[in-house]
Amino acid sequence: MLSSYSLRLPKVVFAGEHATEKIAGIVGELGATQAVLFTDAGLRKIGIADAACAALEQTGCKVSIIDDIPAEPTYAAVQHAVDELKRLGADVIVGVGGGSVMDTAKLASVAATDAYSVHDLLADPSQVSKQLPTIMVPTTAGTGAEATPNAIVAVPEEELKVGIVSDALISDYVILDADMIKNLPRPIAASTGIDALCHAIECYTSTKANPFSDTFALEAFDLIVNNIECACDDPEAMDAKRAMQVASFYAGIAITSSGTTAVHALSYPLGGKYHVAHGVSNAILLMPVMHFNEPVIRGRLAAAYDRAITGDATTDEQKSAAVIERMDQIVRHLDIPKKLDELGIHDVPVDELAKAGMKVTRLLSNNMREVTYEDAKAIYQQVM
Ligand SMILES: NC(=O)c1ccc[n+]([C@@H]2O[C@H](COP(=O)([O-])OP(=O)(O)OC[C@H]3O[C@@H](n4cnc5c(N)ncnc54)[C@H](O)[C@@H]3O)[C@@H](O)[C@H]2O)c1
Ligand SMILES: [Zn+2]
């Protein structure tokens, strides 16, 4: 537990019915006249960004759209979007999408300058300064990227995903509108929801955990454990979906104040090398890492049990086992693969994965139990 800690938040968060309409007021307040809306082609096709566009147009703002953003973008794909933004000109950025779109929009808000490129930020994020105000509208629940100071890009030459972290990346305004996630397809709702679950439990069991992050991480954990299955299974379960949306935002705040641990650290090479979707790679690693960490996080898992789970466990050992079992049950219920084999990824060189995973020191250093190269290999071995 940290003895000194801080919490940084977006300036304003609008939540609830038709919250997207609030964009008009924000743009008016900012005096913005040229907006660039970031989204992806699939989302644009199904009209998810229409409400945000309408709100922007209502203010008389000129609206341009950048929608060629791939899922889990490379730094080069982000730079391409930044170059397009610079060509179009803007005084406000709106991101309507999942983590891929939001991270691209967030990076664009700091990289719309000739002073540095996105690639430069990989080596030195300290030079970052915000160039344009941002409004984030998450459409998955989710990465929590609407709250975090992180933006994750793939670095193909290193077969890794890398997080660029700076307070300048924290969004200025956030819109949590359940209409955005209403029709989220089950597999996407499931894997992105597990990502939020990982954020919550990892931040709660991180060396950086502190009273601020605990507040948000525990509430997120409680909401997710008790709503994720219903939110994914029942298209009409709007209360459960709203709970997931708030929970993923809270888990994002927990990241801002604490940090994720070995699940996310070891997940990055699976995304970088094998292009496993972020939520899926976390789901695959959740159980092995939780079992590995259990002896040193038992008390914290027991507290999570007391908060979120109803059962007859009485000792810390029983409670901690029940929390791990409950998370496993959720992953199984949601039909998320638990092995790389099930994703058609075979003959994986475990030593290479472990070498790549050990490079993610930013997150491994948050893990309460030290992870050695041999430990990383043993963990990866379990997910083959
Ligand atoms: N910045 C952070 O703090 C942070 C945290 C975790 C993950 N990430 C990053 O975020 C990215 C993953 O984001 P994600 O998990 O939200 O997925 P995503 O943004 O990659 O989207 C996955 C797919 O879901 C589709 N989709 C999104 N919303 C939808 C909707 N409402 N209806 C139908 N389809 C929809 C997208 O079009 C896309 O095809 C990864 O690059 C990951 O590394 C960032
Ligand atoms: Zn994540």
XYZ file of C-alpha atoms and ligand atoms in Angstrom:
429
model
C 0.000 0.000 0.000
C 1.451 3.371 -1.013
C 1.983 5.932 1.711
C 1.591 8.880 -0.628
C -0.814 8.887 -3.520
C -2.903 11.044 -5.805
C -5.952 10.965 -8.021
C -6.460 12.728 -11.305
C -9.842 12.856 -12.966
C -11.494 14.226 -16.096
C -12.966 17.715 -15.555
C -16.593 16.707 -16.055
C -18.336 13.356 -16.514
C -21.870 13.223 -17.865
C -23.762 9.978 -17.357
C -27.290 8.742 -17.865
C -29.924 8.824 -20.533
C -29.017 10.708 -23.694
C -25.804 11.954 -22.071
C -24.319 12.279 -25.561
C -26.473 15.361 -26.107
C -24.303 17.107 -23.500
C -21.603 17.377 -26.153
C -23.400 20.433 -27.551
C -23.069 22.293 -24.242
C -19.423 21.300 -23.858
C -18.543 22.518 -27.332
C -20.416 25.782 -26.654
C -18.523 26.220 -23.390
C -15.204 25.608 -25.152
C -16.158 28.026 -27.942
C -15.032 25.357 -30.405
C -15.857 25.776 -34.088
C -14.086 22.810 -35.710
C -14.439 19.331 -34.285
C -12.752 16.158 -35.433
C -14.627 13.045 -34.412
C -12.609 9.823 -34.134
C -14.422 6.522 -34.545
C -13.896 3.270 -36.444
C -15.398 2.151 -39.727
C -17.519 -0.607 -38.158
C -19.010 1.744 -35.588
C -19.689 4.395 -38.192
C -21.504 1.872 -40.325
C -23.865 0.925 -37.492
C -24.495 4.584 -36.694
C -23.044 4.685 -33.178
C -21.397 8.044 -33.783
C -24.548 9.657 -35.225
C -25.809 11.089 -31.921
C -22.429 12.667 -31.167
C -22.294 14.106 -34.702
C -25.791 15.537 -34.352
C -24.900 17.158 -31.021
C -21.804 18.729 -32.563
C -23.644 19.971 -35.648
C -26.357 21.495 -33.481
C -23.773 24.024 -32.241
C -22.879 25.078 -35.782
C -19.491 23.431 -35.366
C -17.787 22.118 -38.521
C -17.455 18.356 -38.066
C -14.875 16.133 -39.755
C -14.677 12.399 -39.153
C -11.647 10.128 -38.997
C -12.872 6.547 -39.084
C -9.978 4.500 -40.483
C -8.740 3.489 -37.053
C -7.903 -0.214 -36.764
C -8.563 -2.247 -33.633
C -5.516 -2.265 -31.349
C -3.658 0.285 -33.504
C 0.085 0.440 -34.089
C 1.903 3.696 -33.363
C 2.122 4.190 -37.145
C -1.675 3.892 -37.525
C -2.084 6.459 -34.761
C 0.427 8.773 -36.463
C -1.566 8.434 -39.681
C -4.691 9.635 -37.820
C -2.697 12.468 -36.239
C -1.458 13.608 -39.654
C -5.024 13.579 -40.938
C -6.151 15.611 -37.919
C -3.410 18.186 -38.544
C -4.486 18.439 -42.177
C -8.148 18.914 -41.237
C -7.570 21.379 -38.394
C -9.557 21.224 -35.162
C -10.133 22.950 -31.859
C -11.762 19.983 -30.130
C -11.442 16.197 -30.434
C -14.290 13.756 -29.813
C -13.588 10.011 -29.525
C -16.557 7.685 -29.998
C -15.474 4.071 -29.711
C -13.713 1.430 -27.700
C -10.207 1.657 -26.294
C -8.641 1.589 -29.767
C -10.477 4.705 -30.897
C -10.173 6.495 -27.559
C -6.431 5.835 -27.273
C -5.931 7.132 -30.818
C -8.024 10.232 -30.096
C -6.201 10.835 -26.820
C -2.805 10.527 -28.493
C -3.961 12.829 -31.280
C -4.860 15.441 -28.665
C -1.220 15.603 -27.571
C 0.512 14.786 -30.861
C -1.157 17.449 -33.024
C 2.105 19.377 -33.038
C 5.342 19.404 -35.032
C 7.393 19.194 -31.829
C 7.277 15.383 -31.563
C 5.756 12.319 -33.224
C 3.841 9.423 -31.684
C 7.008 7.334 -32.070
C 8.990 9.947 -30.114
C 6.505 9.573 -27.252
C 7.284 5.865 -26.963
C 10.833 6.760 -25.954
C 10.029 9.873 -23.958
C 6.435 10.554 -22.890
C 7.634 13.271 -20.491
C 7.670 15.881 -23.281
C 3.919 15.470 -23.881
C 1.647 18.464 -23.649
C -2.021 18.693 -24.476
C -2.753 20.533 -27.713
C -6.523 20.092 -27.953
C -9.362 19.444 -25.487
C -10.935 15.978 -25.613
C -14.389 14.497 -25.139
C -14.469 10.685 -24.808
C -17.582 8.615 -25.440
C -16.824 4.928 -24.706
C -18.763 2.342 -26.693
C -17.351 -0.695 -24.859
C -17.363 -1.357 -21.124
C -14.427 -1.662 -21.147
C -10.999 -0.386 -21.102
C -11.701 2.625 -18.911
C -9.530 4.544 -21.394
C -11.994 7.444 -20.988
C -10.553 7.895 -17.478
C -6.925 6.787 -17.677
C -3.737 8.695 -18.496
C -2.678 5.746 -20.704
C -2.748 5.117 -24.424
C -1.660 1.716 -25.687
C -0.098 1.197 -29.110
C 1.285 -1.863 -30.836
C 4.984 -1.731 -31.707
C 5.285 -4.391 -34.451
C 9.095 -4.347 -34.620
C 9.197 -5.386 -30.950
C 6.111 -7.611 -31.225
C 4.838 -5.828 -28.133
C 2.176 -3.388 -27.043
C 3.445 -0.352 -25.214
C 1.627 2.050 -22.926
C 2.310 5.759 -23.268
C 1.420 7.334 -19.941
C 0.982 11.011 -19.189
C -1.486 13.110 -17.227
C -1.921 15.124 -20.436
C -3.709 12.076 -21.873
C -6.529 12.227 -19.330
C -9.693 13.179 -21.148
C -11.221 16.558 -20.314
C -14.846 15.443 -20.683
C -16.403 11.981 -20.510
C -19.837 10.898 -21.652
C -21.215 7.631 -20.244
C -24.304 6.982 -22.351
C -25.724 3.454 -22.084
C -27.183 3.760 -25.604
C -23.588 3.372 -26.824
C -23.220 -0.125 -25.368
C -26.824 -1.274 -25.734
C -26.181 -3.482 -28.764
C -22.623 -4.498 -28.026
C -22.226 -8.019 -29.482
C -21.874 -10.629 -26.692
C -18.261 -11.678 -27.438
C -17.104 -8.038 -27.388
C -19.153 -7.231 -24.266
C -17.648 -10.319 -22.625
C -13.973 -9.756 -23.418
C -14.064 -5.997 -22.780
C -15.973 -6.616 -19.543
C -13.276 -9.049 -18.408
C -10.698 -6.363 -19.179
C -12.532 -4.088 -16.711
C -12.671 -6.942 -14.177
C -8.889 -7.349 -14.519
C -8.361 -3.600 -14.059
C -10.394 -3.717 -10.849
C -8.805 -6.780 -9.239
C -5.270 -5.942 -10.410
C -5.461 -2.352 -9.153
C -6.837 -3.626 -5.841
C -3.958 -6.089 -5.452
C -1.223 -3.819 -6.821
C 1.787 -2.500 -4.882
C 0.416 0.914 -5.862
C -2.997 0.296 -4.251
C -4.045 3.120 -1.962
C -7.241 4.359 -0.309
C -8.303 6.326 -3.419
C -7.765 3.486 -5.874
C -9.280 0.936 -3.454
C -12.529 2.905 -3.344
C -12.933 2.764 -7.103
C -11.416 -0.690 -7.645
C -13.623 -2.399 -5.049
C -16.803 -0.729 -6.242
C -15.906 -1.660 -9.823
C -15.199 -5.257 -8.781
C -18.535 -5.504 -6.959
C -20.481 -4.048 -9.896
C -18.738 -6.234 -12.465
C -18.939 -9.534 -10.580
C -22.648 -8.990 -10.008
C -23.630 -7.678 -13.441
C -21.309 -8.899 -16.164
C -23.082 -12.149 -17.011
C -26.527 -10.545 -17.159
C -25.199 -7.558 -19.155
C -23.657 -9.914 -21.728
C -26.468 -12.475 -21.895
C -29.591 -10.338 -21.917
C -29.858 -7.660 -24.637
C -32.604 -5.928 -22.636
C -30.720 -5.797 -19.312
C -30.055 -2.066 -19.394
C -29.481 -1.753 -15.624
C -26.733 -4.379 -15.781
C -25.210 -2.694 -18.854
C -25.283 0.703 -17.122
C -23.590 -0.895 -14.098
C -20.855 -2.281 -16.383
C -20.360 1.125 -18.001
C -19.947 2.871 -14.657
C -17.772 0.031 -13.360
C -15.366 0.161 -16.278
C -15.049 3.931 -15.780
C -14.345 3.396 -12.054
C -11.792 0.711 -12.877
C -10.143 3.226 -15.222
C -9.954 5.708 -12.341
C -8.402 2.972 -10.212
C -5.715 2.554 -12.901
C -5.041 6.284 -12.763
C -4.305 6.118 -9.039
C -2.929 2.564 -8.760
C -1.902 0.365 -11.685
C -2.438 -3.026 -13.257
C -0.074 -5.902 -12.526
C 1.210 -9.152 -14.035
C -2.024 -10.066 -15.889
C -1.709 -6.971 -18.064
C 2.107 -7.117 -18.211
C 2.166 -10.676 -19.553
C -0.836 -9.960 -21.772
C 1.013 -7.367 -23.877
C 3.189 -9.865 -25.807
C 0.090 -11.930 -26.657
C -1.429 -8.798 -28.192
C 1.810 -7.605 -29.769
C 2.970 -10.922 -31.240
C -0.223 -12.910 -31.820
C -2.780 -10.086 -32.063
C -4.973 -11.621 -29.370
C -7.628 -9.018 -28.447
C -6.717 -7.194 -25.247
C -9.661 -8.470 -23.175
C -9.160 -12.046 -24.370
C -5.443 -12.115 -23.545
C -6.212 -10.774 -20.075
C -8.941 -13.391 -19.599
C -6.470 -16.122 -20.581
C -3.862 -14.952 -18.067
C -6.198 -14.015 -15.206
C -6.375 -17.440 -13.550
C -2.681 -18.415 -13.751
C -1.606 -15.003 -12.437
C -4.211 -14.959 -9.646
C -3.104 -18.424 -8.488
C 0.542 -17.324 -8.683
C -0.166 -14.179 -6.639
C -2.646 -15.739 -4.186
C -0.252 -16.369 -1.277
C 0.687 -12.693 -1.137
C -2.696 -11.119 -1.984
C -4.884 -13.441 0.103
C -6.014 -10.731 2.535
C -6.989 -8.412 -0.298
C -8.899 -11.140 -2.149
C -10.708 -11.938 1.108
C -11.723 -8.277 1.406
C -12.984 -8.365 -2.192
C -15.047 -11.432 -1.262
C -16.570 -9.627 1.736
C -17.528 -6.751 -0.508
C -18.904 -8.525 -3.561
C -19.647 -12.182 -3.005
C -22.348 -13.945 -1.023
C -21.298 -17.346 0.262
C -20.336 -19.364 3.286
C -16.565 -18.868 3.227
C -15.239 -17.878 6.644
C -11.421 -17.936 6.549
C -9.260 -15.691 4.363
C -8.044 -18.795 2.553
C -11.603 -19.879 1.715
C -12.646 -16.359 0.731
C -9.658 -15.852 -1.511
C -10.235 -19.232 -3.182
C -13.909 -18.323 -3.681
C -13.023 -15.004 -5.365
C -10.660 -16.737 -7.788
C -13.249 -19.451 -8.468
C -15.952 -16.817 -9.092
C -13.773 -15.020 -11.629
C -13.009 -18.315 -13.349
C -16.724 -19.133 -13.427
C -17.411 -15.774 -15.113
C -14.745 -16.325 -17.790
C -16.141 -19.822 -18.463
C -19.751 -18.585 -18.525
C -18.848 -15.925 -21.075
C -17.286 -18.541 -23.392
C -13.948 -16.748 -23.543
C -11.116 -19.073 -24.566
C -8.780 -19.979 -21.731
C -5.920 -21.319 -23.831
C -3.988 -20.031 -26.837
C -4.628 -23.390 -28.465
C -8.355 -22.601 -28.601
C -7.487 -19.456 -30.576
C -5.569 -21.498 -33.136
C -2.214 -20.356 -31.760
C 0.057 -23.379 -31.508
C 3.771 -24.135 -30.972
C 4.371 -20.911 -29.107
C 8.010 -20.332 -28.061
C 7.451 -19.836 -24.340
C 10.947 -18.446 -23.744
C 10.416 -15.680 -26.330
C 7.061 -14.767 -24.812
C 8.584 -14.689 -21.338
C 11.468 -12.499 -22.563
C 8.973 -10.058 -24.073
C 6.746 -10.157 -20.979
C 9.681 -9.412 -18.685
C 10.224 -6.164 -20.618
C 6.912 -4.793 -19.315
C 8.594 -3.602 -16.124
C 6.187 -0.640 -15.831
C 3.458 -3.109 -14.778
C 5.472 -6.041 -13.417
C 6.843 -3.708 -10.771
C 3.246 -3.268 -9.516
C 2.845 -7.002 -8.902
C 2.929 -7.831 -5.186
C 4.800 -11.078 -5.853
C 8.003 -10.732 -7.805
C 7.753 -12.354 -11.250
C 11.022 -13.881 -12.444
C 11.752 -15.002 -15.999
C 11.182 -18.628 -14.891
C 7.848 -17.631 -13.268
C 6.759 -15.884 -16.483
C 7.621 -19.012 -18.467
C 5.625 -21.199 -16.048
C 2.628 -18.856 -16.306
C 2.700 -18.834 -20.111
C 3.119 -22.623 -20.116
C -0.272 -22.906 -18.399
C -2.099 -21.028 -21.187
C -0.771 -23.041 -24.156
N -5.942 3.481 -22.459
C -6.182 2.567 -21.566
O -6.176 2.834 -20.381
C -6.477 1.181 -22.013
C -6.870 0.214 -21.081
C -7.127 -1.069 -21.555
C -7.009 -1.366 -22.906
N -6.600 -0.388 -23.767
C -6.449 -0.642 -25.206
O -7.731 -0.530 -25.811
C -7.782 -1.369 -26.978
C -8.965 -2.312 -26.876
O -10.138 -1.574 -26.745
P -11.555 -2.307 -26.604
O -11.365 -3.528 -25.828
O -12.520 -1.302 -26.127
O -11.892 -2.771 -28.085
P -11.727 -2.023 -29.505
O -11.817 -0.563 -29.339
O -10.487 -2.569 -30.148
O -13.002 -2.565 -30.241
C -13.126 -3.948 -30.543
C -14.196 -4.135 -31.607
O -15.457 -3.837 -31.031
C -16.189 -2.989 -31.893
N -17.116 -2.201 -31.079
C -16.794 -1.276 -30.138
N -17.919 -0.789 -29.576
C -18.969 -1.409 -30.180
C -20.375 -1.305 -30.059
N -20.945 -0.496 -29.144
N -21.153 -2.090 -30.840
C -20.598 -2.917 -31.740
N -19.260 -3.067 -31.913
C -18.458 -2.318 -31.139
C -15.128 -2.159 -32.593
O -15.609 -1.618 -33.790
C -14.032 -3.200 -32.795
O -14.261 -3.930 -33.963
C -6.468 -2.136 -26.994
O -5.543 -1.523 -27.866
C -5.981 -2.041 -25.563
O -4.586 -2.185 -25.436
C -6.366 0.868 -23.345
Zn -6.789 -3.540 -19.914
